[in-house]
Amino acid sequence: MEHVDGSCVELSSPPQAAAINTSGAWSSETGVPWSSQMVLETLMLLMCVGAVTGNTLVIVVVVATKTFHSVTSVLIVNLAVSDLLVGCGVMPFVAVSVLNSEWMNCTVLCVYVGYTSSVYCTASVLTLAAIALDRYHSIMKCLRSSSHWRTCVLVVWIWLQALVSSFPPLLGWSSISYIAPMHSCAVNWAASPSYTTLMAALSYFTPAVVMVFCYVSIVKVAQSHARRIHILHRSVHHSRIPSSGFTGRSSHQYCGNLCTTSGLIHHISAGLESFVGSEENTSQGPQQSFLRQNRGTLRVFMIIAAFFLCWTPYTGVALVQAAESTFSGRSTLVPSSVVTFSYWLLLLGSDINPLLYALLSRRFQNALQGLRHRTRTRTRVGDVGSTGRDNNMPRIRSAQLYNSDNLASQSSKYCSTIFTISTDYKTSVT
């Protein structure tokens, strides 16, 4: 069905779908059993709710918590924004397409969704690489983060690159169309193998190399310093020097090294983890430091594994389709189920990212509880004030909570001076 202006046309599945039995057990448009279609619809709705809820929590908590106002948090928020846009601007259209077994009858909307989905996913993966670079820079530069203006420039560059690199299909280099196995409008990777190769290099291979290099280097630094702390702790423990000999510079250096290593492990283990723990960090032995190092290494492994899990299948499918189109002029080698699975894994990354980079962090969970407590306190203050009762106690509680946040922020500032080390981190990499 085409309108007079030619802007809208019905987009549905291939014509051979009409020959499929439509007795009720199968979808008349796609040939997919109704039970499988309902499973896909439920999964997409859950993914949509998870992406919107998780990324919204990350943005709200980071903005509302003063101790999270840092350079790394800018990148975390940018990642949450791009993933939130995937949850709001891509997943709902996929869910509707699954339910109707076809796309809405408007090609303009199809092109818009295909272009924006490419922009959002590209911005997300580029931000993952930027976070890895920020952590690598802070470790190699003695735990000193980049400046805010450089980070803002980096964020602007990420979105400009995503907008520009996703634009060629609108100009005829490749194309955007409704891909029935994906249940969405997207770039037709088989239409232009050269563009597919370029996007694979920019949006997959380059971020993958950056992330692996940065995180592997960070883990090596952490392991090297953990071994040094273990040797230092054993030498101090078995030393027969009188206790007065530990006062002064050697004692301060010993405590500082312990704080440094624990802060370093904190930094790798999560995007919003503080460099600083509590006073327990100065009294932790090598066993506790080793356990924390293992947790940090596990978190890094999860980050890298999640990236490859979500992006490798989709990139592989795109490259196979492009290669098959180059040599045979058609794209039928990859089964439809594989195309669906790979595309939905890519969308699933918008649910996994807020978990790995924020929601699983203890510091983030504590901040979320504090924000919830402050919200309840303000609500109680408003309720008591509206009834004309004495509201001194709620104000006192709110002031105490505010002061505790300030103390936490001040303690992080004081402890951050401990991490001003000369060149130990650089020399330990080799």
Short mmCIF file of C-alpha atoms in Angstrom, two decimals:
data_model
loop_
_atom_site.label_atom_id
_atom_site.label_comp_id
_atom_site.label_asym_id
_atom_site.label_seq_id
_atom_site.Cartn_x
_atom_site.Cartn_y
_atom_site.Cartn_z
CA MET A 1 0.00 0.00 0.00
CA GLU A 2 1.57 3.30 -1.12
CA HIS A 3 0.36 6.80 -0.33
CA VAL A 4 0.13 9.60 -2.86
CA ASP A 5 3.34 11.28 -1.71
CA GLY A 6 5.24 8.01 -1.89
CA SER A 7 6.54 8.37 1.65
CA CYS A 8 4.81 5.37 3.14
CA VAL A 9 4.70 1.84 1.83
CA GLU A 10 3.91 -1.45 3.45
CA LEU A 11 6.98 -3.34 4.59
CA SER A 12 6.44 -7.01 5.32
CA SER A 13 8.14 -10.34 5.12
CA PRO A 14 9.04 -12.11 1.83
CA PRO A 15 6.17 -13.20 -0.47
CA GLN A 16 6.73 -16.89 0.20
CA ALA A 17 5.28 -16.37 3.68
CA ALA A 18 1.79 -16.25 2.19
CA ALA A 19 1.92 -19.97 1.37
CA ILE A 20 2.37 -20.94 4.99
CA ASN A 21 -0.48 -22.57 6.84
CA THR A 22 -2.48 -19.95 8.75
CA SER A 23 -4.64 -22.20 10.86
CA GLY A 24 -3.61 -20.41 14.05
CA ALA A 25 -0.55 -22.38 15.09
CA TRP A 26 1.74 -20.33 12.85
CA SER A 27 2.18 -16.65 12.16
CA SER A 28 0.73 -15.86 8.74
CA GLU A 29 3.49 -13.36 7.91
CA THR A 30 6.75 -14.91 9.09
CA GLY A 31 6.03 -18.61 9.42
CA VAL A 32 7.08 -18.51 13.08
CA PRO A 33 4.99 -20.49 15.59
CA TRP A 34 2.83 -18.27 17.78
CA SER A 35 4.43 -19.73 20.89
CA SER A 36 7.91 -18.73 19.67
CA GLN A 37 6.61 -15.33 18.65
CA MET A 38 5.24 -14.75 22.15
CA VAL A 39 8.55 -15.81 23.66
CA LEU A 40 10.39 -13.33 21.47
CA GLU A 41 7.90 -10.61 22.35
CA THR A 42 8.31 -11.28 26.08
CA LEU A 43 12.09 -11.29 25.83
CA MET A 44 12.15 -8.00 23.95
CA LEU A 45 9.81 -6.35 26.43
CA LEU A 46 11.98 -7.54 29.33
CA MET A 47 15.10 -6.27 27.56
CA CYS A 48 13.42 -2.93 26.94
CA VAL A 49 12.33 -2.52 30.56
CA GLY A 50 15.75 -3.62 31.82
CA ALA A 51 17.65 -1.21 29.58
CA VAL A 52 15.44 1.77 30.44
CA THR A 53 15.37 1.04 34.18
CA GLY A 54 19.05 0.19 34.62
CA ASN A 55 20.44 3.09 32.62
CA THR A 56 18.01 5.57 34.14
CA LEU A 57 19.16 4.51 37.62
CA VAL A 58 22.78 5.03 36.62
CA ILE A 59 22.12 8.54 35.32
CA VAL A 60 20.01 9.60 38.31
CA VAL A 61 22.39 8.26 40.95
CA VAL A 62 25.51 9.71 39.33
CA VAL A 63 23.90 13.13 38.87
CA ALA A 64 22.43 13.20 42.39
CA THR A 65 25.57 11.98 44.22
CA LYS A 66 28.33 14.57 44.58
CA THR A 67 31.04 12.00 45.21
CA PHE A 68 30.39 10.59 41.72
CA HIS A 69 31.07 13.88 39.95
CA SER A 70 34.34 12.87 38.32
CA VAL A 71 35.84 12.48 34.87
CA THR A 72 35.13 8.75 34.74
CA SER A 73 31.51 9.41 35.70
CA VAL A 74 31.09 11.57 32.59
CA LEU A 75 31.93 8.57 30.43
CA ILE A 76 29.72 6.29 32.53
CA VAL A 77 26.79 8.68 32.07
CA ASN A 78 27.49 8.91 28.34
CA LEU A 79 27.41 5.11 28.13
CA ALA A 80 24.14 5.05 30.05
CA VAL A 81 22.63 7.71 27.76
CA SER A 82 23.51 5.81 24.59
CA ASP A 83 22.17 2.54 26.02
CA LEU A 84 19.05 4.31 27.27
CA LEU A 85 18.43 5.60 23.76
CA VAL A 86 18.69 2.02 22.48
CA GLY A 87 16.10 0.98 25.06
CA CYS A 88 13.76 3.86 24.18
CA GLY A 89 14.35 4.34 20.47
CA VAL A 90 15.04 0.86 19.11
CA MET A 91 13.67 -1.90 21.31
CA PRO A 92 10.02 -0.68 21.35
CA PHE A 93 9.91 -0.72 17.53
CA VAL A 94 11.38 -4.23 17.51
CA ALA A 95 8.73 -5.35 20.01
CA VAL A 96 5.92 -3.92 17.85
CA SER A 97 7.42 -5.54 14.77
CA VAL A 98 7.53 -8.93 16.49
CA LEU A 99 3.92 -8.55 17.59
CA ASN A 100 2.68 -7.53 14.13
CA SER A 101 5.04 -9.82 12.18
CA GLU A 102 5.90 -6.83 9.98
CA TRP A 103 7.11 -3.24 10.07
CA MET A 104 4.86 -0.22 10.32
CA ASN A 105 3.75 1.04 6.90
CA CYS A 106 6.10 4.01 6.67
CA THR A 107 9.53 3.93 5.02
CA VAL A 108 10.56 7.26 6.56
CA LEU A 109 10.21 5.76 10.04
CA CYS A 110 12.12 2.68 8.89
CA VAL A 111 15.05 4.78 7.68
CA TYR A 112 14.99 6.86 10.85
CA VAL A 113 15.06 3.83 13.16
CA GLY A 114 17.76 2.13 11.10
CA TYR A 115 19.98 5.20 11.17
CA THR A 116 19.49 6.08 14.84
CA SER A 117 20.00 2.49 15.97
CA SER A 118 23.35 2.47 14.18
CA VAL A 119 24.26 5.78 15.85
CA TYR A 120 23.29 4.65 19.35
CA CYS A 121 25.10 1.31 19.15
CA THR A 122 28.22 2.89 17.66
CA ALA A 123 28.28 5.57 20.38
CA SER A 124 27.90 2.87 23.03
CA VAL A 125 30.81 0.74 21.83
CA LEU A 126 33.06 3.79 21.34
CA THR A 127 32.28 4.85 24.90
CA LEU A 128 33.34 1.41 26.15
CA ALA A 129 36.70 1.94 24.48
CA ALA A 130 36.94 5.46 25.94
CA ILE A 131 36.31 4.14 29.46
CA ALA A 132 39.10 1.60 29.00
CA LEU A 133 41.45 4.35 27.81
CA ASP A 134 40.52 6.56 30.78
CA ARG A 135 41.29 3.80 33.26
CA TYR A 136 44.55 2.96 31.50
CA HIS A 137 45.57 6.64 31.50
CA SER A 138 44.77 7.06 35.19
CA ILE A 139 46.85 4.02 36.12
CA MET A 140 49.82 4.87 33.92
CA LYS A 141 49.72 8.48 35.13
CA CYS A 142 49.80 7.52 38.81
CA LEU A 143 46.03 7.44 39.32
CA ARG A 144 45.50 10.96 37.98
CA SER A 145 42.43 11.14 35.77
CA SER A 146 42.11 13.19 32.61
CA SER A 147 40.82 16.75 32.77
CA HIS A 148 37.12 17.45 32.40
CA TRP A 149 37.46 19.46 29.20
CA ARG A 150 39.37 16.66 27.49
CA THR A 151 36.68 14.20 28.51
CA CYS A 152 33.94 16.50 27.20
CA VAL A 153 35.80 16.82 23.90
CA LEU A 154 36.08 13.03 23.79
CA VAL A 155 32.33 12.65 24.34
CA VAL A 156 31.59 15.13 21.54
CA TRP A 157 33.99 13.25 19.26
CA ILE A 158 32.26 9.94 20.06
CA TRP A 159 28.86 11.25 18.99
CA LEU A 160 30.24 13.01 15.92
CA GLN A 161 31.96 9.84 14.77
CA ALA A 162 28.80 7.82 15.40
CA LEU A 163 26.67 10.31 13.43
CA VAL A 164 29.08 10.59 10.52
CA SER A 165 29.97 6.90 10.20
CA SER A 166 26.28 5.91 10.20
CA PHE A 167 25.31 8.47 7.54
CA PRO A 168 26.65 6.88 4.28
CA PRO A 169 23.66 4.48 3.88
CA LEU A 170 21.45 7.56 3.58
CA LEU A 171 23.60 8.73 0.66
CA GLY A 172 23.58 5.43 -1.22
CA TRP A 173 26.68 3.73 0.18
CA SER A 174 24.87 0.60 1.45
CA SER A 175 21.19 0.93 2.37
CA ILE A 176 18.71 0.78 5.25
CA SER A 177 15.79 -1.62 4.96
CA TYR A 178 13.52 -3.83 6.99
CA ILE A 179 15.40 -7.04 7.90
CA ALA A 180 12.75 -9.64 8.69
CA PRO A 181 14.95 -11.94 10.85
CA MET A 182 15.97 -8.94 12.97
CA HIS A 183 12.36 -7.73 13.24
CA SER A 184 13.75 -4.24 12.74
CA CYS A 185 14.99 -1.77 10.19
CA ALA A 186 18.78 -1.75 10.01
CA VAL A 187 21.71 -1.38 7.66
CA ASN A 188 21.71 -4.03 4.93
CA TRP A 189 25.28 -5.26 5.32
CA ALA A 190 25.11 -7.36 2.16
CA ALA A 191 24.38 -4.27 0.05
CA SER A 192 27.90 -2.81 0.32
CA PRO A 193 30.83 -4.99 1.43
CA SER A 194 33.17 -1.97 1.50
CA TYR A 195 30.96 -0.07 3.94
CA THR A 196 30.47 -3.21 6.04
CA THR A 197 34.24 -3.66 6.30
CA LEU A 198 34.71 -0.01 7.30
CA MET A 199 32.07 -0.18 10.04
CA ALA A 200 33.48 -3.48 11.33
CA ALA A 201 36.90 -1.85 11.63
CA LEU A 202 35.60 1.33 13.32
CA SER A 203 32.90 -0.13 15.56
CA TYR A 204 34.32 -3.54 16.48
CA PHE A 205 37.97 -4.30 15.78
CA THR A 206 39.41 -0.96 16.93
CA PRO A 207 37.42 -0.83 20.23
CA ALA A 208 38.20 -4.50 20.82
CA VAL A 209 41.96 -3.96 20.46
CA VAL A 210 41.82 -0.87 22.69
CA MET A 211 39.84 -2.61 25.44
CA VAL A 212 41.97 -5.75 25.48
CA PHE A 213 45.24 -3.80 25.50
CA CYS A 214 44.14 -1.38 28.24
CA TYR A 215 42.57 -3.91 30.60
CA VAL A 216 45.33 -6.50 30.19
CA SER A 217 47.91 -3.81 30.96
CA ILE A 218 45.97 -2.71 34.04
CA VAL A 219 45.70 -6.27 35.34
CA LYS A 220 49.44 -6.76 34.85
CA VAL A 221 50.16 -3.63 36.87
CA ALA A 222 47.81 -4.78 39.63
CA GLN A 223 49.37 -8.24 39.80
CA SER A 224 52.87 -6.79 39.89
CA HIS A 225 52.05 -4.49 42.79
CA ALA A 226 50.16 -7.20 44.63
CA ARG A 227 53.28 -9.36 44.55
CA ARG A 228 55.40 -6.46 45.78
CA ILE A 229 53.02 -5.77 48.66
CA HIS A 230 53.04 -9.46 49.56
CA ILE A 231 56.86 -9.49 49.71
CA LEU A 232 56.92 -6.25 51.69
CA HIS A 233 54.36 -7.53 54.19
CA ARG A 234 56.32 -10.73 54.75
CA SER A 235 59.58 -8.86 55.25
CA VAL A 236 58.00 -6.52 57.79
CA HIS A 237 56.24 -9.37 59.59
CA HIS A 238 59.36 -11.51 59.96
CA SER A 239 61.68 -8.63 60.70
CA ARG A 240 63.31 -8.49 64.13
CA ILE A 241 63.81 -4.72 64.03
CA PRO A 242 62.27 -2.96 67.08
CA SER A 243 58.87 -1.37 66.61
CA SER A 244 60.37 2.11 66.95
CA GLY A 245 62.20 1.49 63.72
CA PHE A 246 58.96 1.51 61.81
CA THR A 247 58.11 5.07 62.65
CA GLY A 248 58.82 7.80 60.18
CA ARG A 249 59.31 7.34 56.49
CA SER A 250 59.41 3.52 56.32
CA SER A 251 56.13 3.19 58.22
CA HIS A 252 54.46 5.81 56.07
CA GLN A 253 55.76 4.16 52.91
CA TYR A 254 54.47 0.75 54.02
CA CYS A 255 51.02 2.10 54.80
CA GLY A 256 51.00 4.16 51.62
CA ASN A 257 51.86 1.13 49.48
CA LEU A 258 49.01 -0.84 51.00
CA CYS A 259 46.56 1.98 50.37
CA THR A 260 47.88 2.41 46.84
CA THR A 261 47.45 -1.23 45.88
CA SER A 262 43.98 -1.48 47.35
CA GLY A 263 43.00 1.72 45.60
CA LEU A 264 44.41 0.38 42.34
CA ILE A 265 42.40 -2.82 42.63
CA HIS A 266 39.30 -0.78 43.40
CA HIS A 267 39.90 1.25 40.26
CA ILE A 268 40.00 -1.73 37.95
CA SER A 269 37.15 -3.62 39.55
CA ALA A 270 34.39 -1.20 38.62
CA GLY A 271 33.81 1.98 36.73
CA LEU A 272 32.40 3.88 39.70
CA GLU A 273 34.41 2.17 42.41
CA SER A 274 36.29 4.61 44.58
CA PHE A 275 40.05 4.64 44.52
CA VAL A 276 39.78 4.71 48.27
CA GLY A 277 38.28 2.28 50.69
CA SER A 278 37.86 2.77 54.38
CA GLU A 279 40.55 2.75 57.00
CA GLU A 280 40.55 -1.02 56.74
CA ASN A 281 42.69 -0.69 53.63
CA THR A 282 45.72 0.34 55.68
CA SER A 283 45.49 -2.73 57.87
CA GLN A 284 44.72 -5.33 55.22
CA GLY A 285 47.18 -8.14 54.83
CA PRO A 286 48.37 -9.76 51.63
CA GLN A 287 45.57 -12.33 51.68
CA GLN A 288 42.84 -9.68 51.61
CA SER A 289 44.73 -7.75 48.94
CA PHE A 290 45.05 -10.94 46.88
CA LEU A 291 41.30 -11.63 47.15
CA ARG A 292 40.46 -8.09 46.11
CA GLN A 293 42.86 -8.39 43.18
CA ASN A 294 41.09 -11.57 42.06
CA ARG A 295 37.73 -9.80 42.24
CA GLY A 296 39.11 -6.96 40.15
CA THR A 297 40.54 -9.37 37.61
CA LEU A 298 37.21 -11.20 37.43
CA ARG A 299 35.37 -7.92 36.83
CA VAL A 300 37.77 -7.04 34.01
CA PHE A 301 37.27 -10.50 32.49
CA MET A 302 33.49 -10.04 32.66
CA ILE A 303 33.72 -6.65 30.91
CA ILE A 304 35.82 -8.02 28.06
CA ALA A 305 33.74 -11.22 27.78
CA ALA A 306 30.48 -9.24 27.67
CA PHE A 307 31.80 -7.05 24.88
CA PHE A 308 32.86 -9.99 22.72
CA LEU A 309 29.67 -11.90 23.54
CA CYS A 310 27.42 -9.06 22.41
CA TRP A 311 29.36 -7.77 19.40
CA THR A 312 31.23 -10.72 17.87
CA PRO A 313 28.20 -12.68 16.54
CA TYR A 314 26.61 -9.63 14.93
CA THR A 315 29.86 -8.45 13.35
CA GLY A 316 30.61 -11.97 12.12
CA VAL A 317 27.17 -12.26 10.52
CA ALA A 318 27.59 -8.88 8.82
CA LEU A 319 31.01 -9.82 7.40
CA VAL A 320 29.80 -13.23 6.20
CA GLN A 321 26.81 -11.65 4.46
CA ALA A 322 29.02 -9.02 2.85
CA ALA A 323 31.54 -11.62 1.64
CA GLU A 324 28.82 -13.91 0.27
CA SER A 325 27.23 -10.98 -1.55
CA THR A 326 30.60 -10.12 -3.11
CA PHE A 327 31.33 -13.59 -4.47
CA SER A 328 27.86 -14.97 -5.25
CA GLY A 329 25.64 -11.90 -5.45
CA ARG A 330 23.23 -13.16 -2.79
CA SER A 331 23.06 -13.53 0.99
CA THR A 332 21.46 -16.82 2.05
CA LEU A 333 24.31 -18.59 3.87
CA VAL A 334 23.49 -17.35 7.39
CA PRO A 335 20.24 -18.85 8.78
CA SER A 336 17.52 -16.46 9.88
CA SER A 337 17.67 -17.72 13.46
CA VAL A 338 21.37 -16.83 13.65
CA VAL A 339 20.66 -13.34 12.35
CA THR A 340 17.96 -12.87 14.98
CA PHE A 341 20.15 -14.22 17.77
CA SER A 342 23.14 -12.05 16.84
CA TYR A 343 21.10 -8.84 16.58
CA TRP A 344 19.34 -9.39 19.87
CA LEU A 345 22.64 -10.11 21.59
CA LEU A 346 23.80 -6.73 20.34
CA LEU A 347 20.74 -5.07 21.89
CA LEU A 348 21.27 -7.06 25.09
CA GLY A 349 24.50 -5.14 25.62
CA SER A 350 22.40 -2.13 26.64
CA ASP A 351 21.14 -4.21 29.60
CA ILE A 352 24.53 -5.65 30.53
CA ASN A 353 26.56 -2.42 30.45
CA PRO A 354 24.83 -0.67 33.39
CA LEU A 355 25.27 -3.84 35.45
CA LEU A 356 28.99 -4.24 34.84
CA TYR A 357 29.94 -0.57 34.97
CA ALA A 358 27.71 0.63 37.81
CA LEU A 359 24.91 -1.45 39.31
CA LEU A 360 27.15 -4.27 40.59
CA SER A 361 29.42 -1.78 42.36
CA ARG A 362 29.06 -1.71 46.14
CA ARG A 363 29.74 2.00 46.16
CA PHE A 364 26.96 2.55 43.63
CA GLN A 365 24.58 0.37 45.64
CA ASN A 366 25.36 2.37 48.79
CA ALA A 367 24.76 5.61 46.91
CA LEU A 368 21.44 4.25 45.63
CA GLN A 369 20.37 3.39 49.17
CA GLY A 370 21.45 6.83 50.37
CA LEU A 371 19.48 8.51 47.59
CA ARG A 372 16.43 6.43 48.47
CA HIS A 373 16.80 7.39 52.12
CA ARG A 374 17.13 11.09 51.27
CA THR A 375 14.03 10.88 49.08
CA ARG A 376 12.03 9.29 51.91
CA THR A 377 13.31 11.88 54.36
CA ARG A 378 12.29 14.78 52.14
CA THR A 379 8.90 13.17 51.59
CA ARG A 380 8.39 12.90 55.33
CA VAL A 381 9.47 16.49 55.80
CA GLY A 382 6.93 17.60 53.20
CA ASP A 383 4.17 15.52 54.79
CA VAL A 384 4.90 16.83 58.28
CA GLY A 385 5.17 20.41 57.02
CA SER A 386 1.81 20.17 55.22
CA THR A 387 0.09 19.02 58.43
CA GLY A 388 1.63 21.85 60.49
CA ARG A 389 3.56 19.55 62.82
CA ASP A 390 6.99 20.11 64.21
CA ASN A 391 9.51 19.14 61.54
CA ASN A 392 12.76 19.69 63.42
CA MET A 393 13.62 16.00 63.62
CA PRO A 394 13.34 15.30 59.89
CA ARG A 395 15.46 18.35 59.16
CA ILE A 396 18.08 17.16 61.59
CA ARG A 397 18.17 13.74 59.95
CA SER A 398 18.47 15.31 56.52
CA ALA A 399 21.26 17.58 57.72
CA GLN A 400 23.08 14.63 59.29
CA LEU A 401 22.84 12.69 56.04
CA TYR A 402 24.09 15.72 54.12
CA ASN A 403 27.02 16.08 56.48
CA SER A 404 27.85 12.39 56.12
CA ASP A 405 27.98 12.81 52.35
CA ASN A 406 30.31 15.77 52.76
CA LEU A 407 32.53 13.78 55.10
CA ALA A 408 32.68 10.94 52.58
CA SER A 409 33.63 13.38 49.87
CA GLN A 410 36.28 15.00 52.05
CA SER A 411 37.72 11.65 53.07
CA SER A 412 38.06 10.69 49.42
CA LYS A 413 39.93 13.95 48.79
CA TYR A 414 42.31 13.35 51.66
CA CYS A 415 42.98 9.76 50.66
CA SER A 416 43.51 10.69 47.05
CA THR A 417 46.71 12.46 48.04
CA ILE A 418 48.09 9.11 49.12
CA PHE A 419 48.01 7.97 45.49
CA THR A 420 50.53 10.58 44.31
CA ILE A 421 53.33 8.14 43.62
CA SER A 422 56.39 8.83 41.54
CA THR A 423 57.02 6.29 38.77
CA ASP A 424 56.42 2.95 40.44
CA TYR A 425 53.45 2.10 38.24
CA LYS A 426 55.28 2.78 35.05
CA THR A 427 58.29 0.73 35.92
CA SER A 428 56.24 -2.22 37.05
CA VAL A 429 54.56 -2.68 33.71
CA THR A 430 57.64 -4.00 32.04
#
